[in-house]
Amino acid sequence: MNMFKWESAALTHTGKVRTVNEDAYLDRTDDGFWVVADGMGGHTAGDLASQAIVEALAQLVLPDRLSEMINRVEETLVQVNNALIEEAAGRERNTTIGSTVVVLICWRHIAVMMWVGDSRLYRLRSGIFSQLTQDHTQVEELVQRGVILPEEAESHPSSNVITRAVGATNKLFVDIEHDEIRPGDYYLLCSDGLNKELKDEEIAEVMSQPGTPEQHGLELINKALSRNGLDNITLILARSAEVDC
């Protein structure tokens, strides 16, 4: 069975407009475990929500079995969801304290993607750049139903409306997908502050250049800031290399 070593980099930037960074990330390269969370803009304490997710997952003791690992991550997200709802209920006025989240677990030759909301996970493999997650947004639902074209989604009036988030509803549904890792696979987890500024082909071009994940990450953030840079920008880049078992 193939085993892999990983090199990764995690970077975040508040952006050019906001004063608070509501994004948070977790980089556990030695465990093959990465997380990006994006506190819901316009809601109270988005940074509290994203930090709560990252802090809970940072304390997680990962078991040896992949199925148990997935269950434990999902259970942790449900616990955070319940805690955020309780926190919001205790405040003076009706509010939501929520966050998106995207998780990548790389275990032996399997990559597991878990996500809620519109933070994304991409993969660059042999020059082919693919989005592995599907946004939980109103416009994505319209795209899937054929009501609008994918290229119309970004400028649609409902482009910022998220249909699922940790802390938003009493029941939390986490999407889970699997991928077989190949040597050289290059994964990107990011908050929407990146992909709303840069097109997929622009991101792929940077990731395809020679360089380290940190160099690529810095270039991506600088490119996003050179545009509007309206939102917080957070990304994690993780690249695989095969090792002898």
Short mmCIF file of C-alpha atoms in Angstrom, two decimals:
data_model
loop_
_atom_site.label_atom_id
_atom_site.label_comp_id
_atom_site.label_asym_id
_atom_site.label_seq_id
_atom_site.Cartn_x
_atom_site.Cartn_y
_atom_site.Cartn_z
CA MET A 1 0.00 0.00 0.00
CA ASN A 2 1.35 3.41 -0.99
CA MET A 3 2.40 5.79 1.73
CA PHE A 4 3.10 9.46 1.32
CA LYS A 5 5.04 12.25 2.94
CA TRP A 6 3.66 15.76 2.82
CA GLU A 7 4.95 19.29 2.52
CA SER A 8 2.47 22.03 3.30
CA ALA A 9 2.02 25.70 4.06
CA ALA A 10 -0.83 27.61 5.70
CA LEU A 11 -1.32 31.36 5.26
CA THR A 12 -3.99 33.89 6.14
CA HIS A 13 -4.55 37.61 5.53
CA THR A 14 -7.24 39.95 6.81
CA GLY A 15 -7.61 41.53 3.36
CA LYS A 16 -7.60 45.20 2.41
CA VAL A 17 -11.00 46.17 3.84
CA ARG A 18 -11.88 44.25 6.98
CA THR A 19 -10.37 44.94 10.39
CA VAL A 20 -11.06 41.48 11.85
CA ASN A 21 -9.93 38.16 10.38
CA GLU A 22 -12.87 35.78 10.74
CA ASP A 23 -10.92 32.95 9.09
CA ALA A 24 -9.01 30.27 10.97
CA TYR A 25 -6.92 27.28 9.94
CA LEU A 26 -5.31 24.13 11.29
CA ASP A 27 -2.13 22.64 9.83
CA ARG A 28 -1.27 19.19 11.21
CA THR A 29 1.07 18.10 8.44
CA ASP A 30 2.55 15.20 10.41
CA ASP A 31 -0.97 13.77 10.80
CA GLY A 32 -2.05 14.52 7.22
CA PHE A 33 -4.84 16.69 8.64
CA TRP A 34 -5.73 20.21 7.50
CA VAL A 35 -8.67 22.55 8.13
CA VAL A 36 -9.85 25.95 6.89
CA ALA A 37 -12.84 27.67 8.53
CA ASP A 38 -14.45 30.95 7.48
CA GLY A 39 -16.63 32.77 10.01
CA MET A 40 -19.86 33.98 8.44
CA GLY A 41 -19.49 37.61 7.41
CA GLY A 42 -22.21 39.95 8.56
CA HIS A 43 -23.01 37.80 11.58
CA THR A 44 -21.96 38.32 15.18
CA ALA A 45 -18.69 36.68 16.28
CA GLY A 46 -17.76 34.92 13.03
CA ASP A 47 -14.21 34.73 14.32
CA LEU A 48 -15.47 33.00 17.47
CA ALA A 49 -17.14 30.34 15.31
CA SER A 50 -14.15 29.63 13.09
CA GLN A 51 -11.77 29.55 16.07
CA ALA A 52 -14.10 27.18 17.94
CA ILE A 53 -13.95 24.72 15.03
CA VAL A 54 -10.17 24.88 14.68
CA GLU A 55 -9.51 24.65 18.43
CA ALA A 56 -11.80 21.62 18.81
CA LEU A 57 -10.19 19.81 15.88
CA ALA A 58 -6.69 20.73 17.08
CA GLN A 59 -7.34 18.80 20.31
CA LEU A 60 -8.61 15.75 18.48
CA VAL A 61 -6.67 12.51 19.00
CA LEU A 62 -6.83 10.81 15.63
CA PRO A 63 -7.39 7.02 15.75
CA ASP A 64 -5.61 4.53 13.51
CA ARG A 65 -8.71 3.50 11.55
CA LEU A 66 -9.87 5.88 8.82
CA SER A 67 -13.57 5.25 9.44
CA GLU A 68 -13.14 6.12 13.12
CA MET A 69 -11.14 9.19 12.16
CA ILE A 70 -13.98 10.44 9.92
CA ASN A 71 -16.57 9.73 12.61
CA ARG A 72 -14.56 11.59 15.23
CA VAL A 73 -14.15 14.68 13.03
CA GLU A 74 -17.86 14.67 12.19
CA GLU A 75 -18.83 14.25 15.86
CA THR A 76 -16.55 17.14 16.80
CA LEU A 77 -18.15 19.40 14.20
CA VAL A 78 -21.61 18.46 15.51
CA GLN A 79 -20.50 19.31 19.06
CA VAL A 80 -19.19 22.69 17.93
CA ASN A 81 -22.41 23.28 16.00
CA ASN A 82 -24.46 22.66 19.15
CA ALA A 83 -22.19 24.86 21.26
CA LEU A 84 -22.45 27.76 18.80
CA ILE A 85 -26.24 27.52 18.69
CA GLU A 86 -26.33 27.54 22.49
CA GLU A 87 -23.98 30.52 22.59
CA ALA A 88 -26.12 32.44 20.10
CA ALA A 89 -29.31 31.65 22.03
CA GLY A 90 -27.79 33.15 25.17
CA ARG A 91 -27.16 36.52 23.56
CA GLU A 92 -29.50 39.47 23.89
CA ARG A 93 -30.90 39.41 20.39
CA ASN A 94 -31.57 36.70 17.87
CA THR A 95 -28.35 36.06 16.00
CA THR A 96 -26.31 33.38 14.26
CA ILE A 97 -22.73 32.53 15.15
CA GLY A 98 -21.59 30.38 12.25
CA SER A 99 -18.72 29.29 10.07
CA THR A 100 -17.98 27.29 6.97
CA VAL A 101 -15.37 24.54 7.20
CA VAL A 102 -13.38 22.34 4.84
CA VAL A 103 -11.28 19.43 6.11
CA LEU A 104 -8.68 17.29 4.34
CA ILE A 105 -7.55 14.00 5.91
CA CYS A 106 -4.81 12.06 4.13
CA TRP A 107 -4.46 8.52 5.45
CA ARG A 108 -2.17 6.06 3.70
CA HIS A 109 -3.33 6.23 0.05
CA ILE A 110 -6.74 7.79 0.72
CA ALA A 111 -7.71 11.47 0.91
CA VAL A 112 -10.98 12.31 2.65
CA MET A 113 -12.69 15.66 2.11
CA MET A 114 -15.30 16.90 4.57
CA TRP A 115 -17.02 20.25 4.25
CA VAL A 116 -19.89 22.53 5.21
CA GLY A 117 -20.50 25.79 3.35
CA ASP A 118 -18.48 27.38 0.54
CA SER A 119 -14.87 27.01 1.65
CA ARG A 120 -13.31 24.89 -1.08
CA LEU A 121 -10.85 22.10 -1.73
CA TYR A 122 -9.05 21.81 -5.06
CA ARG A 123 -6.59 19.28 -6.47
CA LEU A 124 -3.87 19.75 -9.06
CA ARG A 125 -2.94 16.39 -10.59
CA SER A 126 -0.78 15.95 -13.68
CA GLY A 127 -1.62 19.45 -14.85
CA ILE A 128 -5.38 19.03 -14.34
CA PHE A 129 -6.97 21.38 -11.78
CA SER A 130 -10.23 20.19 -10.21
CA GLN A 131 -12.60 21.48 -7.56
CA LEU A 132 -13.36 18.51 -5.30
CA THR A 133 -16.01 20.18 -3.12
CA GLN A 134 -19.39 21.60 -4.08
CA ASP A 135 -20.44 24.91 -2.52
CA HIS A 136 -23.42 24.91 -0.20
CA THR A 137 -24.85 28.14 -1.62
CA GLN A 138 -28.05 29.28 -3.27
CA VAL A 139 -26.31 29.98 -6.56
CA GLU A 140 -24.70 26.53 -6.64
CA GLU A 141 -28.15 25.01 -6.23
CA LEU A 142 -29.33 27.12 -9.17
CA VAL A 143 -26.36 25.94 -11.24
CA GLN A 144 -27.05 22.29 -10.39
CA ARG A 145 -30.70 22.71 -11.39
CA GLY A 146 -29.69 24.32 -14.69
CA VAL A 147 -31.37 27.64 -13.84
CA ILE A 148 -28.16 29.63 -14.37
CA LEU A 149 -24.82 28.90 -16.02
CA PRO A 150 -21.67 28.39 -13.89
CA GLU A 151 -20.15 31.56 -15.31
CA GLU A 152 -23.19 33.53 -14.13
CA ALA A 153 -22.89 32.35 -10.53
CA GLU A 154 -20.20 34.77 -9.35
CA SER A 155 -22.14 37.90 -10.32
CA HIS A 156 -25.53 36.59 -9.19
CA PRO A 157 -27.25 38.67 -6.42
CA SER A 158 -27.37 35.58 -4.16
CA SER A 159 -23.70 34.67 -4.63
CA ASN A 160 -22.94 35.25 -0.93
CA VAL A 161 -25.93 33.34 0.46
CA ILE A 162 -24.74 30.17 2.19
CA THR A 163 -27.24 27.35 2.64
CA ARG A 164 -25.24 25.36 5.18
CA ALA A 165 -22.84 26.33 7.98
CA VAL A 166 -21.62 25.12 11.35
CA GLY A 167 -23.76 26.93 13.92
CA ALA A 168 -26.61 27.77 11.53
CA THR A 169 -29.15 25.01 12.25
CA ASN A 170 -29.83 22.41 14.93
CA LYS A 171 -28.98 19.54 12.59
CA LEU A 172 -25.60 19.64 10.89
CA PHE A 173 -25.02 17.77 7.63
CA VAL A 174 -21.38 17.28 6.61
CA ASP A 175 -20.57 16.29 3.03
CA ILE A 176 -17.87 13.62 2.72
CA GLU A 177 -15.97 12.47 -0.37
CA HIS A 178 -12.94 10.20 -0.93
CA ASP A 179 -10.01 10.44 -3.32
CA GLU A 180 -7.14 8.06 -4.07
CA ILE A 181 -3.86 9.90 -3.58
CA ARG A 182 -1.20 9.77 -6.28
CA PRO A 183 2.41 10.94 -5.97
CA GLY A 184 2.64 14.67 -6.68
CA ASP A 185 -1.01 15.40 -5.93
CA TYR A 186 -1.28 19.01 -4.81
CA TYR A 187 -4.27 20.02 -2.68
CA LEU A 188 -5.53 23.52 -1.92
CA LEU A 189 -7.98 24.34 0.87
CA CYS A 190 -9.21 27.94 0.87
CA SER A 191 -11.81 30.37 2.11
CA ASP A 192 -13.84 32.19 -0.53
CA GLY A 193 -11.69 35.28 -0.12
CA LEU A 194 -9.27 33.60 -2.53
CA ASN A 195 -11.51 32.06 -5.18
CA LYS A 196 -13.71 35.16 -5.41
CA GLU A 197 -10.69 37.18 -6.49
CA LEU A 198 -8.89 34.63 -8.65
CA LYS A 199 -10.25 32.36 -11.38
CA ASP A 200 -9.49 28.64 -11.20
CA GLU A 201 -7.06 28.85 -14.11
CA GLU A 202 -5.13 31.64 -12.35
CA ILE A 203 -4.82 29.55 -9.18
CA ALA A 204 -3.75 26.50 -11.20
CA GLU A 205 -1.10 28.54 -13.03
CA VAL A 206 0.54 29.58 -9.76
CA MET A 207 0.42 26.06 -8.31
CA SER A 208 1.95 24.64 -11.51
CA GLN A 209 5.06 26.80 -11.26
CA PRO A 210 8.30 25.55 -9.65
CA GLY A 211 8.43 26.40 -5.96
CA THR A 212 7.40 25.42 -2.47
CA PRO A 213 3.85 25.46 -1.07
CA GLU A 214 4.77 28.55 0.96
CA GLN A 215 6.02 30.39 -2.13
CA HIS A 216 2.87 29.47 -4.03
CA GLY A 217 0.69 30.48 -1.09
CA LEU A 218 2.31 33.90 -0.80
CA GLU A 219 1.92 34.49 -4.53
CA LEU A 220 -1.76 33.52 -4.44
CA ILE A 221 -2.49 35.85 -1.53
CA ASN A 222 -0.58 38.73 -3.15
CA LYS A 223 -2.49 38.21 -6.40
CA ALA A 224 -5.81 38.23 -4.55
CA LEU A 225 -4.79 41.42 -2.70
CA SER A 226 -3.81 43.05 -5.99
CA ARG A 227 -7.44 42.72 -7.04
CA ASN A 228 -10.17 43.90 -4.67
CA GLY A 229 -9.03 41.88 -1.63
CA LEU A 230 -12.36 42.64 0.02
CA ASP A 231 -12.56 39.56 2.24
CA ASN A 232 -10.30 37.62 4.57
CA ILE A 233 -8.07 35.24 2.59
CA THR A 234 -6.92 31.91 4.00
CA LEU A 235 -5.34 28.96 2.25
CA ILE A 236 -3.49 25.73 2.88
CA LEU A 237 -1.39 24.01 0.22
CA ALA A 238 -0.38 20.36 0.73
CA ARG A 239 1.69 18.35 -1.76
CA SER A 240 2.32 14.62 -1.66
CA ALA A 241 5.44 12.62 -2.41
CA GLU A 242 5.66 8.85 -2.35
CA VAL A 243 7.99 7.18 0.12
CA ASP A 244 9.19 3.58 0.27
CA CYS A 245 7.18 1.41 2.67
#
